Coordinates of C-alpha atoms and ligand atoms in Angstrom, one line a residue:
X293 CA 33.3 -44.7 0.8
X294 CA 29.5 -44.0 1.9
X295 CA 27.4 -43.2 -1.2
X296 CA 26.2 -39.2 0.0
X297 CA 22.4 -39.3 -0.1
X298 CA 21.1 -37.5 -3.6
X299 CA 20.0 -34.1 -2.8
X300 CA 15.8 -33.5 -3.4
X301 CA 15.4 -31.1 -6.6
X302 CA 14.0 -27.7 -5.6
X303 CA 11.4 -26.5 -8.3
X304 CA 12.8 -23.3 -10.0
X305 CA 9.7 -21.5 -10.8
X306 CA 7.1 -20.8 -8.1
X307 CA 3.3 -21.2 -8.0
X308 CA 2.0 -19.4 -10.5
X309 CA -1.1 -16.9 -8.8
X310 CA -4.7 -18.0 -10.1
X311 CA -6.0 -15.1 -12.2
X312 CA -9.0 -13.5 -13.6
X313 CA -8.1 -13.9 -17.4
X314 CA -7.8 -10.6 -18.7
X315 CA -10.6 -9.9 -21.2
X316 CA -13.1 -10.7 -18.3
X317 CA -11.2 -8.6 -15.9
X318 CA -10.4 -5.5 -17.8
X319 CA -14.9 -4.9 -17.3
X320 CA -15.1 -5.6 -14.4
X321 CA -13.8 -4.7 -10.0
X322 CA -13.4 -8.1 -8.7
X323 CA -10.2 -9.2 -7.4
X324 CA -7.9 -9.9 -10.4
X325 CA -5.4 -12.0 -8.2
X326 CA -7.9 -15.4 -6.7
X327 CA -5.3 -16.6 -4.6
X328 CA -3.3 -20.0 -4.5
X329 CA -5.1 -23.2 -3.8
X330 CA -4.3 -25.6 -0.5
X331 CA -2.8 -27.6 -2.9
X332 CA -0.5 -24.8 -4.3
X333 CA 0.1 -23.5 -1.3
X334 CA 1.6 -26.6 0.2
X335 CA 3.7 -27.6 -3.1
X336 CA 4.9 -23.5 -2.8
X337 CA 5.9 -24.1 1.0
X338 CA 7.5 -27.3 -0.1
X339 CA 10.6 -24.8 -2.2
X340 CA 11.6 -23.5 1.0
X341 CA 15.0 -24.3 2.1
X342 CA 14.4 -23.8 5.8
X343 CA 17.9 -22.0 5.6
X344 CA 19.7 -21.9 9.2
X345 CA 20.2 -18.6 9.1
X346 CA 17.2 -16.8 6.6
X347 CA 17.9 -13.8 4.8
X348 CA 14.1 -13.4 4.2
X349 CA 13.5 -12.6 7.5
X350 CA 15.9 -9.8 7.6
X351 CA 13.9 -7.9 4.2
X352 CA 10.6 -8.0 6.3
X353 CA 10.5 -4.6 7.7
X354 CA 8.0 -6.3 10.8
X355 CA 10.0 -9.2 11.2
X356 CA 7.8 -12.0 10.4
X357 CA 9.5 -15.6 11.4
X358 CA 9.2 -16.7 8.1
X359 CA 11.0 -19.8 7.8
X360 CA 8.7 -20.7 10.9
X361 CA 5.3 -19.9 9.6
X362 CA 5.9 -21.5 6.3
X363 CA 7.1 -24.9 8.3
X364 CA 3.9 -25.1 9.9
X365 CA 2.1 -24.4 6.6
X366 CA 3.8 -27.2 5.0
X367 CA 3.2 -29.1 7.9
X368 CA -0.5 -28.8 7.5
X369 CA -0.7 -26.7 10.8
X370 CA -2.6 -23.7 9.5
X371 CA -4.3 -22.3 12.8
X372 CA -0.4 -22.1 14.3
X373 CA 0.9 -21.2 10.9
X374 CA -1.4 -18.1 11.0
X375 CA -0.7 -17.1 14.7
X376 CA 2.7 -17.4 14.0
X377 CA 2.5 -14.6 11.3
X378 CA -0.1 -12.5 13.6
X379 CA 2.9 -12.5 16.4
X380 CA 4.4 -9.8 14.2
X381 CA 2.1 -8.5 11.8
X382 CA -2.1 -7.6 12.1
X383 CA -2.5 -6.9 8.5
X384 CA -1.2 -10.2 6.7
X385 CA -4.2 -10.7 4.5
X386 CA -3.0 -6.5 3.3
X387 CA 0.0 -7.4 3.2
X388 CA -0.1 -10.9 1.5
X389 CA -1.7 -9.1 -1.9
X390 CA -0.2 -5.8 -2.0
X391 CA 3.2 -5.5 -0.4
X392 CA 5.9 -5.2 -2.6
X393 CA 7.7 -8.3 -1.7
X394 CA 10.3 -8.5 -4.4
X395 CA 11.8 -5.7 -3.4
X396 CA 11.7 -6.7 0.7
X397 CA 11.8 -10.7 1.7
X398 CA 11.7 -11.8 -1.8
X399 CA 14.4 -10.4 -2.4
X400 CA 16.9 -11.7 0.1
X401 CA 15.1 -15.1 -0.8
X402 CA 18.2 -17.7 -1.3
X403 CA 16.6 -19.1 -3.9
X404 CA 16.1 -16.1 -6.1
X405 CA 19.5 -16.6 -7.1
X406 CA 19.0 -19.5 -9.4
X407 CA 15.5 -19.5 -9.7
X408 CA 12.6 -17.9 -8.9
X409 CA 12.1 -17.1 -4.6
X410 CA 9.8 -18.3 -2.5
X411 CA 6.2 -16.5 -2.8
X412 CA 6.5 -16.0 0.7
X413 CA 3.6 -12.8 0.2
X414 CA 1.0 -15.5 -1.5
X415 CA 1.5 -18.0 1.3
X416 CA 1.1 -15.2 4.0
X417 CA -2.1 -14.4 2.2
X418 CA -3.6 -17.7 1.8
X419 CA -3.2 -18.7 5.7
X420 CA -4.4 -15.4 6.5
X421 CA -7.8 -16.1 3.9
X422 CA -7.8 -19.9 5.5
X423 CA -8.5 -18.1 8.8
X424 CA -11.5 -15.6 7.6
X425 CA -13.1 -17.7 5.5
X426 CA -12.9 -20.3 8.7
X427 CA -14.6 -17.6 10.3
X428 CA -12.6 -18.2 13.8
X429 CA -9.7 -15.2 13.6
X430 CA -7.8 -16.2 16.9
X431 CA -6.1 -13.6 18.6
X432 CA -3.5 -13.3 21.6
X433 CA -4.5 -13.6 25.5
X434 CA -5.8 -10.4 26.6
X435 CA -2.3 -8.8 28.4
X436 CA -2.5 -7.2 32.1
X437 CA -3.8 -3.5 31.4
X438 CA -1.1 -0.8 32.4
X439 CA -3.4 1.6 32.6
X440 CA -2.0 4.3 30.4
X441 CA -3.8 5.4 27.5
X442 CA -2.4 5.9 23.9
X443 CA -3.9 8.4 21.3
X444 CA -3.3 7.3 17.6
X445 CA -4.1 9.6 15.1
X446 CA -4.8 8.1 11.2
X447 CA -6.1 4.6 10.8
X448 CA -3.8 3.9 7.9
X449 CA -1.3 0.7 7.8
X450 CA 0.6 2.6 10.0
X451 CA -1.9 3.6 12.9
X452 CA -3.3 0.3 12.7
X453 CA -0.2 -1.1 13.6
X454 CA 1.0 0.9 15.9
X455 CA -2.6 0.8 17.9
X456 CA -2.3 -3.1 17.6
X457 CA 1.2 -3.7 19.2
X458 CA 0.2 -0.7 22.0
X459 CA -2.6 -3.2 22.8
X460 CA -0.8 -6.2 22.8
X461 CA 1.7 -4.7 25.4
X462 CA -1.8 -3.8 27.2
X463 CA -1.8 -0.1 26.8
X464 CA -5.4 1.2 25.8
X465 CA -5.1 2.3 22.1
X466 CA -7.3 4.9 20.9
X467 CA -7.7 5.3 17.3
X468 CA -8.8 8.8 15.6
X469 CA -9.6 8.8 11.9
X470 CA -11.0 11.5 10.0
X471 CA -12.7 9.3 7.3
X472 CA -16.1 7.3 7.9
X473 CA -14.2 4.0 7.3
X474 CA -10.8 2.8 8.5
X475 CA -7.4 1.4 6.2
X476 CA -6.2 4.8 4.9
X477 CA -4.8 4.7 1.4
X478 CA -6.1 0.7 1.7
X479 CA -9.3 2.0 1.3
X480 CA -9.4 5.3 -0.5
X481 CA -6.3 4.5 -3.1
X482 CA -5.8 0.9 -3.6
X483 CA -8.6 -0.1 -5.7
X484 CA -11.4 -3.4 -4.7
X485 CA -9.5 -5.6 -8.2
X486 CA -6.2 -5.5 -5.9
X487 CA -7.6 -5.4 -2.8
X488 CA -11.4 -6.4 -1.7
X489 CA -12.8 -3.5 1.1
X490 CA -14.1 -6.2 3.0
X491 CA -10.8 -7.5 3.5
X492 CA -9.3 -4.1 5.3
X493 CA -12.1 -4.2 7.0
X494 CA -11.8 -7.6 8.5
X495 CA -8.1 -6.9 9.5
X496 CA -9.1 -3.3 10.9
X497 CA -11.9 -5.5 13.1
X498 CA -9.2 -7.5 14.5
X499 CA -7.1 -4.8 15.3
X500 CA -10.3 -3.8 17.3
X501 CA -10.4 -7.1 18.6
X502 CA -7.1 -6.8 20.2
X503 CA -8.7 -3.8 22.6
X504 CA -8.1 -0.8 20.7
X505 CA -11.1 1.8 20.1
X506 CA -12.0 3.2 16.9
X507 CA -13.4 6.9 16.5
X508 CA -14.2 7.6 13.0
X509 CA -15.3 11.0 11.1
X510 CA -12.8 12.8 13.8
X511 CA -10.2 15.3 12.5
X512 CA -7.5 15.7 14.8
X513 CA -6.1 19.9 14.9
X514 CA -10.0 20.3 14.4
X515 CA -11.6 18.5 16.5
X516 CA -9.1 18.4 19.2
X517 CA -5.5 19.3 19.0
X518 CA -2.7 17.2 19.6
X519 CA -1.7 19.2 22.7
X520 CA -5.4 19.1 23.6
X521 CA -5.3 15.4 23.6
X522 CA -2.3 15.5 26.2
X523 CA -3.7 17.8 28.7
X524 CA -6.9 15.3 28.6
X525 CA -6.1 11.9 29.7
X526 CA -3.5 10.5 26.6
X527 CA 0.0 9.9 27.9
X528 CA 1.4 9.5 24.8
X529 CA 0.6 9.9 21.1
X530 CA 0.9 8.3 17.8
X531 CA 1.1 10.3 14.3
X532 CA 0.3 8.0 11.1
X533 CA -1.8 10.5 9.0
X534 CA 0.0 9.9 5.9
X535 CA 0.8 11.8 2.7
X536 CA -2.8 12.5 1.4
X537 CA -2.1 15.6 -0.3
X538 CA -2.1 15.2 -4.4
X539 CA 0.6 16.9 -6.0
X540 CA 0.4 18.6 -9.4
X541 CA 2.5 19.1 -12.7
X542 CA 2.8 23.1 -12.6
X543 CA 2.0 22.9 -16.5
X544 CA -0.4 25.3 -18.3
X545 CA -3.6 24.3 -18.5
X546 CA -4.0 22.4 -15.3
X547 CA -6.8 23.1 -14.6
X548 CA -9.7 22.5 -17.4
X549 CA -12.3 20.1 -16.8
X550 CA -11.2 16.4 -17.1
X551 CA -8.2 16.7 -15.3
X552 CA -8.3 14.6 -12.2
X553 CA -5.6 14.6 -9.3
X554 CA -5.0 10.9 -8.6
X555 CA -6.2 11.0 -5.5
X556 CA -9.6 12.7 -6.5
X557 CA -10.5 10.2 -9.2
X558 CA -9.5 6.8 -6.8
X559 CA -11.6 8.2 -4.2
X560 CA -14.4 9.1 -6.6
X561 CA -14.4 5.6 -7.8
X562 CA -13.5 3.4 -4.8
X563 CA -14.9 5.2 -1.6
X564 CA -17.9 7.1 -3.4
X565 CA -18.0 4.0 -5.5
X566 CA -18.5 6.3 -8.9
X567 CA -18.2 2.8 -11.1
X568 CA -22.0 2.7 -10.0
X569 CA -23.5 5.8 -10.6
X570 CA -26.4 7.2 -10.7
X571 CA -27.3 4.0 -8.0
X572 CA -24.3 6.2 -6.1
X573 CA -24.4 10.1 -6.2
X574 CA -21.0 10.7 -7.1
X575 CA -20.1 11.0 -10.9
X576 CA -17.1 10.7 -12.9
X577 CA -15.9 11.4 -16.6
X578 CA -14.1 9.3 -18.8
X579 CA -14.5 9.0 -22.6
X580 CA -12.3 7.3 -25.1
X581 CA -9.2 8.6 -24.3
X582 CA -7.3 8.6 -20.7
X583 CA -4.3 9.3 -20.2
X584 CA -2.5 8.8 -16.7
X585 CA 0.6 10.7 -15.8
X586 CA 3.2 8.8 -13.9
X587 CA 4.5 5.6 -13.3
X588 CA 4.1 3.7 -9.8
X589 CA 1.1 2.1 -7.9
X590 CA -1.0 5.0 -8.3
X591 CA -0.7 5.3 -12.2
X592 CA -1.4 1.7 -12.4
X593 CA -4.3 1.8 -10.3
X594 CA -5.5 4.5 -11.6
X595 CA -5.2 3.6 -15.4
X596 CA -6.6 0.5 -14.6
X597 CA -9.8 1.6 -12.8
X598 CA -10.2 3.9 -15.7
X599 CA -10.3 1.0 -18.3
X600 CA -12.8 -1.1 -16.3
X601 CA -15.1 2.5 -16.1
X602 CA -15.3 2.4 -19.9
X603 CA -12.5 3.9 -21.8
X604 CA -11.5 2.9 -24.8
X605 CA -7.8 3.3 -25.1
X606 CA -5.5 4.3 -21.5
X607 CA -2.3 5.1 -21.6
X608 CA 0.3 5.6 -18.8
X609 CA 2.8 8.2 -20.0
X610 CA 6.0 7.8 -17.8
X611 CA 9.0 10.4 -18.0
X612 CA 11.1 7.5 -17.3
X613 CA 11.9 3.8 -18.4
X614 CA 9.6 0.8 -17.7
X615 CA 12.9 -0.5 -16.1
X616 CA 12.5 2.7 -13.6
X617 CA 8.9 2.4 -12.8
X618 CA 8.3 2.6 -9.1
X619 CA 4.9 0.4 -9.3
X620 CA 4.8 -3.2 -8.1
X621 CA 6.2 -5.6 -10.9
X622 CA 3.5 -7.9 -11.2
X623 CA 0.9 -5.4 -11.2
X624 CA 2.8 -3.7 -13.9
X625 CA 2.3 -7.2 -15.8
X626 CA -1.7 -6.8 -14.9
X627 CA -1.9 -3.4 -16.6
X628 CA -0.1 -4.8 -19.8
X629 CA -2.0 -8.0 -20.4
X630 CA -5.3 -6.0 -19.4
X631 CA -4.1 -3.8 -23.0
X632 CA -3.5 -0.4 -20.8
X633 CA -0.2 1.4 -23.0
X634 CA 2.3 2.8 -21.9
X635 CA 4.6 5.7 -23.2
X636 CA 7.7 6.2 -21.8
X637 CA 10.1 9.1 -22.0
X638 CA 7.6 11.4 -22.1
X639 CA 6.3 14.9 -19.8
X640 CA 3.1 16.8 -20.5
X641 CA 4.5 20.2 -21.2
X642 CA 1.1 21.9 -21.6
X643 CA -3.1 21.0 -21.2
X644 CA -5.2 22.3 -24.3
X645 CA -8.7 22.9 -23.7
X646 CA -11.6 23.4 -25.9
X647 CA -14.5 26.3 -25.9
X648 CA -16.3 24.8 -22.6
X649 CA -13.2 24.7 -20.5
X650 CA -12.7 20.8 -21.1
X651 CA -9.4 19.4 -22.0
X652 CA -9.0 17.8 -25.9
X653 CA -5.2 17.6 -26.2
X654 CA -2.0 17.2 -23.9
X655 CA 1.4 18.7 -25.6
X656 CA 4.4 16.6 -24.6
X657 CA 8.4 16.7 -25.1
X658 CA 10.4 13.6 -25.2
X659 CA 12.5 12.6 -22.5
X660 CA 16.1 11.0 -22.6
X661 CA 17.9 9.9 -19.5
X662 CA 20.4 11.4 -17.9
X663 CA 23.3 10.6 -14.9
X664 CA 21.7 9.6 -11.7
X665 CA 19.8 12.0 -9.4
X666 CA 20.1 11.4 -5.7
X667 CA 17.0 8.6 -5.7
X668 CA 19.3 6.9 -7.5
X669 CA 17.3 6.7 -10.6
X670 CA 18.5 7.9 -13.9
X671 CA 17.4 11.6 -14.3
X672 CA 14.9 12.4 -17.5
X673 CA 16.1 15.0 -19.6
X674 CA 14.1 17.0 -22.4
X675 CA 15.1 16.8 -25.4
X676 CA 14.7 20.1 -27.3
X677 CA 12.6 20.3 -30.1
X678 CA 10.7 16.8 -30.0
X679 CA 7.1 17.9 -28.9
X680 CA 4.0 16.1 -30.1
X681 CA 0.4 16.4 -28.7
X682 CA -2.2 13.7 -28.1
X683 CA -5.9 13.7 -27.9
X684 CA -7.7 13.2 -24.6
X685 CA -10.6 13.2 -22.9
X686 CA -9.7 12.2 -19.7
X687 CA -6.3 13.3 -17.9
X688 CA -5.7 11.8 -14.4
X689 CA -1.8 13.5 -12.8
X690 CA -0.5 10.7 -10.7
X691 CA 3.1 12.3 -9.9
X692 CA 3.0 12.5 -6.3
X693 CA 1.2 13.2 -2.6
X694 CA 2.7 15.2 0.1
X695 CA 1.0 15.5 3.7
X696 CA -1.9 17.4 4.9
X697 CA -0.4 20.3 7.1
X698 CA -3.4 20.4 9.5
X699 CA -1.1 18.4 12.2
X700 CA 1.6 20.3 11.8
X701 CA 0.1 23.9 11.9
X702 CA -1.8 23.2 15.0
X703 CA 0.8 21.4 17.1
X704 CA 3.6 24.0 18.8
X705 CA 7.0 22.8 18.6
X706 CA 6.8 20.1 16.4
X707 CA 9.2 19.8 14.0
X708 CA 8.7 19.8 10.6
X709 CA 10.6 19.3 7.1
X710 CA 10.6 21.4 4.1
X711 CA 8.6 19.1 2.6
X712 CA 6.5 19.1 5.4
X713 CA 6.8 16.1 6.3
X714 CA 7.3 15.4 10.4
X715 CA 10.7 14.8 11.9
X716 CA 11.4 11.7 13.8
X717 CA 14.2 9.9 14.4
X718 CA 14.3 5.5 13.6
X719 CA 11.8 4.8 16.7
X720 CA 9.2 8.0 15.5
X721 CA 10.1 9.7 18.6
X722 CA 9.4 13.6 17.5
X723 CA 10.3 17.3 19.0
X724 CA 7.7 16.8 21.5
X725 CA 8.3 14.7 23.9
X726 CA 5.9 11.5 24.4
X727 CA 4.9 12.6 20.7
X728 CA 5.9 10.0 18.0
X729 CA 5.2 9.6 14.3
X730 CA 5.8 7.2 11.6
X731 CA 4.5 6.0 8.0
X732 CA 4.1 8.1 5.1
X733 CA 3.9 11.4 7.4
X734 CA 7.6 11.0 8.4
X735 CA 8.7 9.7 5.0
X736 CA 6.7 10.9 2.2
X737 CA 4.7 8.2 0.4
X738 CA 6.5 5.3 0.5
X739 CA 4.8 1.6 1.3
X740 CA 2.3 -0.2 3.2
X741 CA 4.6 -2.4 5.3
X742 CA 7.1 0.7 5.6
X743 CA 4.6 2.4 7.4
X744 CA 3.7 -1.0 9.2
X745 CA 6.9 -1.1 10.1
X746 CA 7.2 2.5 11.7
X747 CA 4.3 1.9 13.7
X748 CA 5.7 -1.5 14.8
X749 CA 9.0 0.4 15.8
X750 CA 7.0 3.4 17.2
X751 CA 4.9 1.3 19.5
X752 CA 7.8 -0.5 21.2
X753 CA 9.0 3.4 21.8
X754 CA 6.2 4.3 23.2
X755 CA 6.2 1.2 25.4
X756 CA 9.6 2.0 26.8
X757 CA 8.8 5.4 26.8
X758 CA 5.4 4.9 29.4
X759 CA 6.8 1.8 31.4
X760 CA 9.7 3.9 32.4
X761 CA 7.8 6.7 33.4
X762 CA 5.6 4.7 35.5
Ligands
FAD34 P1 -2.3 6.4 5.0 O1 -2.6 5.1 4.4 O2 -2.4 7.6 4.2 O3 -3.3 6.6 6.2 C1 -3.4 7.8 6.9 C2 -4.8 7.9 7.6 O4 -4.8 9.1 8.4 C3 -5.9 8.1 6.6 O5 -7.0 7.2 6.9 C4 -6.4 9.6 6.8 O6 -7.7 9.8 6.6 C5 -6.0 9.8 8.3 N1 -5.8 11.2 8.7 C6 -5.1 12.1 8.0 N2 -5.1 13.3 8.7 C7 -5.8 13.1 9.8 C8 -6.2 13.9 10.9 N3 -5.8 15.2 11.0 N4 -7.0 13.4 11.9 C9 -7.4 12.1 11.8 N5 -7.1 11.2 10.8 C10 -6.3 11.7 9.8 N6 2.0 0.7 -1.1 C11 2.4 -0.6 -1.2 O7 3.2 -1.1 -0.4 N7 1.9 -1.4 -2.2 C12 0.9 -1.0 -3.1 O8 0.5 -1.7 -3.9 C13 0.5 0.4 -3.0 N8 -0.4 0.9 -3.8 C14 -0.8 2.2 -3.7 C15 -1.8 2.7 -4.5 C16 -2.3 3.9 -4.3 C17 -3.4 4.4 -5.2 C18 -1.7 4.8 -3.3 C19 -2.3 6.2 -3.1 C20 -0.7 4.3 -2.5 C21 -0.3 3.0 -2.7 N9 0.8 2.5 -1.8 C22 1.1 1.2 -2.0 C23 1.4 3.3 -0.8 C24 0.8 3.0 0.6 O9 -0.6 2.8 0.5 C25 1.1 4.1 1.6 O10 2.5 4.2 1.7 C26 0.6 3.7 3.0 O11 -0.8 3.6 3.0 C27 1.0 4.7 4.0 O12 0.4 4.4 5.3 P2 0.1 5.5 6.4 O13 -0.6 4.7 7.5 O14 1.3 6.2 6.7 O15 -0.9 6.5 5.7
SF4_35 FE1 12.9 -20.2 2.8 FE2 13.8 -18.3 1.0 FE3 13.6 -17.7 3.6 FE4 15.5 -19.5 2.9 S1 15.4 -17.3 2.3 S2 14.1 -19.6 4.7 S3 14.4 -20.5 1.2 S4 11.9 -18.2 2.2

């Protein structure tokens, strides 16, 4: 009988991700995460299986062919590797460092059943870095223009996307954002330790690159209105302008001084770049004690950025489980070995202010949990009589964001959710025909590469949608 040829050992764990140690990070906004090395990169491309038929590629919600990228990586082909990714997705240095990949390709990752998956998200990110640093971004041949014209409103994740693909299908995208820089949430919310500005902006550039036009500082239902936009040259348009809209406890006391919405205290710090004041105009308390309400990326981030701006104690207080916490798991990790607390099972029932108007104590109640509620997550319950209060100087609510109405009050026709969120159906087509929408403004807030991936969807619609009216 012919001896079978011994099989080569796959390593269990995966590259571990070169770090800022945490009592140098924790003081200061550089990029905790410094990427693999080519080294580690190739030994990490070396644990894939190359599996006939990959179940990674089915958790990528903008289909990257991963098996196929990480070939030529291992390969030494970088350039290819990287235009391999950029086939599918303009944002893969984003993605690479903040996309929850355990819970998308990761997770469908054969290998994550007896060991650790591939870190297909690190690999994306260090071919995508090869290429900048290289300084030679290559993108696609310029397609044949069709001659219709595409109005994308939002320069988020989603709108980039969806403006990139519209131009790679050789429809002129134009992009309106209402900020002064492009990237959305990637620029107002995620903070520069997780992911450098300079990197949204080299990915927005490219999306540029590819033929689409940018027009920033313009708020579309002021400005123009979406039916204006019609009636003036746009055959069709894209809706990505997110869920920017904080949303508040309810509880008494809400409003003293010290109390932050989320999304006010990220964009004090990272767009108005408040970590530098007075050399920047824009200001920000903190004192000893913060305390952030919630417990996904937001919380994180924002208890995080609040540590590095001086405090001396943060604490995340969470009216669930760790196990329930919506933020990404290895950022999670960073918060913990960077010293922020956390307490779980707890709500803030009430604020407590002092004789200025400035809050000194939050009153909470325990929490137990309950059966499941329709998100699947074990519901939190009070539990009667178990109040306590804490001292604070510093509160920052990080429970939620809805979307800005502006759209949707100035549009006629378009239909709209309770929540206010827009409806669309799987390709973004809305109520109003050659209308479509996608990303956090048809969903609620939900992920960077789910938005991606609406815009990805959306722009093949739109695509069908023109080519058959010609
Ligand atoms: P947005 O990113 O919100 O972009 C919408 C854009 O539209 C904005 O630039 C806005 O200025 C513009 N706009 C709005 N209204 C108008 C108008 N009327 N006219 C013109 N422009 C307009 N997701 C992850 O996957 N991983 C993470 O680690 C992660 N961390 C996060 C951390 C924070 C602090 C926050 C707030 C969110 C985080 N998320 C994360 C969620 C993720 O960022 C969002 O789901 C994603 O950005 C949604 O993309 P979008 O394009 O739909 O909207
Ligand atoms: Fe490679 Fe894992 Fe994808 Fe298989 S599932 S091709 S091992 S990354």
């Amino acid at each position: 009988m012919a001896e079978s040829k011994p099989k080569p050992k796959i390593k269990k764990e995966a590259e571990p991700m070169p770090k800022q140690k945490p009592e140098v990070r924790r003081k200061n906004f550089n990029e905790v995460a410094l990427g693999y090395s080519e080294e580690q990169a190739k030994t990490e491309a070396n644990r894939c299986l190359q599996c006939p038929k990959p179940q990674c590629v089915t958790g990528c919600p903008v289909e990257i062919s991963i098996p196929e990228f990480i070939k030529l990586l291992r390969e030494g082909k970088y350039e290819e590797a990287a235009k391999k990714i950029k086939e599918k997705n303009s944002l893969p240095a984003v993605c690479g460092r903040v996309c929850p990949q355990e819970e998308q390709c990761q997770k469908f990752c054969i290998l994550g059943k007896v060991g650790e998956p591939v870190s297909i998200g690190r690999l994306e990110r260090w071919l995508a870095d090869w290429e900048r640093k290289r300084g030679n971004v290559k993108k696609p041949d310029d397609p044949p223009p069709t001659g219709k014209k595409v109005a994308v409103i939002g320069a988020g994740p989603a709108g980039l996307t969806a403006a990139a693909d519209l131009a790679k299908l050789g429809h002129k995208a134009v992009i309106f954002e209402a900020l002064h820089l492009p990237g959305g949430v990637l620029v107002y919310g995620i903070p520069e330790f997780r992911l450098p500005k300079s990197i949204v902006r080299a990915e927005a550039d490219y999306v540029q690159s590819l033929g689409a036009d940018l027009k920033l500082g313009y708020l579309i239902g002021r400005i123009h209105t979406i039916p204006e936009l019609l009636k003036t040259g746009f055959d069709a348009v894209f809706i990505g302008t997110g869920a920017g809209l904080p949303a508040f406890l309810g509880v008494l006391g809400e409003h003293l001084g010290g109390i932050y919405s989320a999304n006010e205290f990220l964009i004090r710090v990272n767009l108005m770049k408040a970590y530098a004041f007075p050399f920047y105009d824009t200001p920000i308390r903190i004192g000893k004690h913060v305390v952030v309400i919630g417990g996904g990326n937001v919380a994180t981030d924002s208890a995080r950025s609040a540590l590095r701006l001086g405090a001396e104690e943060v604490c995340i207080v969470y009216r669930r489980s760790r196990e329930e916490m919506p933020a990404r798991k290895e950022e999670i990790e960073n918060a913990e070995e960077e010293g922020i607390l956390c307490k779980f099972l707890a709500n803030p029932t009430r604020f407590i202010g002092d004789e200025k108007g400035w809050v000194k104590q939050m009153e909470c109640i325990c929490m137990e949990l309950g059966p499941p509620d329709e998100s699947g997550r074990r519901r939190p319950v009070p539990v009667k009589g178990s109040e306590f209060t804490m001292d604070v100087d510093t509160v920052v609510v990080a429970v939620g964001r809805t979307p800005n109405p502006i759209i949707q009050s100035t549009t006629e026709g378009l239909a709209v959710t309770k929540w206010g969120t827009i409806v669309a159906d799987e390709n973004g087509k809305t109520s109003i025909e050659g209308v479509y929408a996608g990303g956090d403004i048809v969903t609620g807030e939900a992920t960077v590469i789910s938005a991606m991936g609406a815009g990805k969807k959306a722009a093949r619609a739109i695509h069908e949608y023109l080519m058959q009216e010609k």
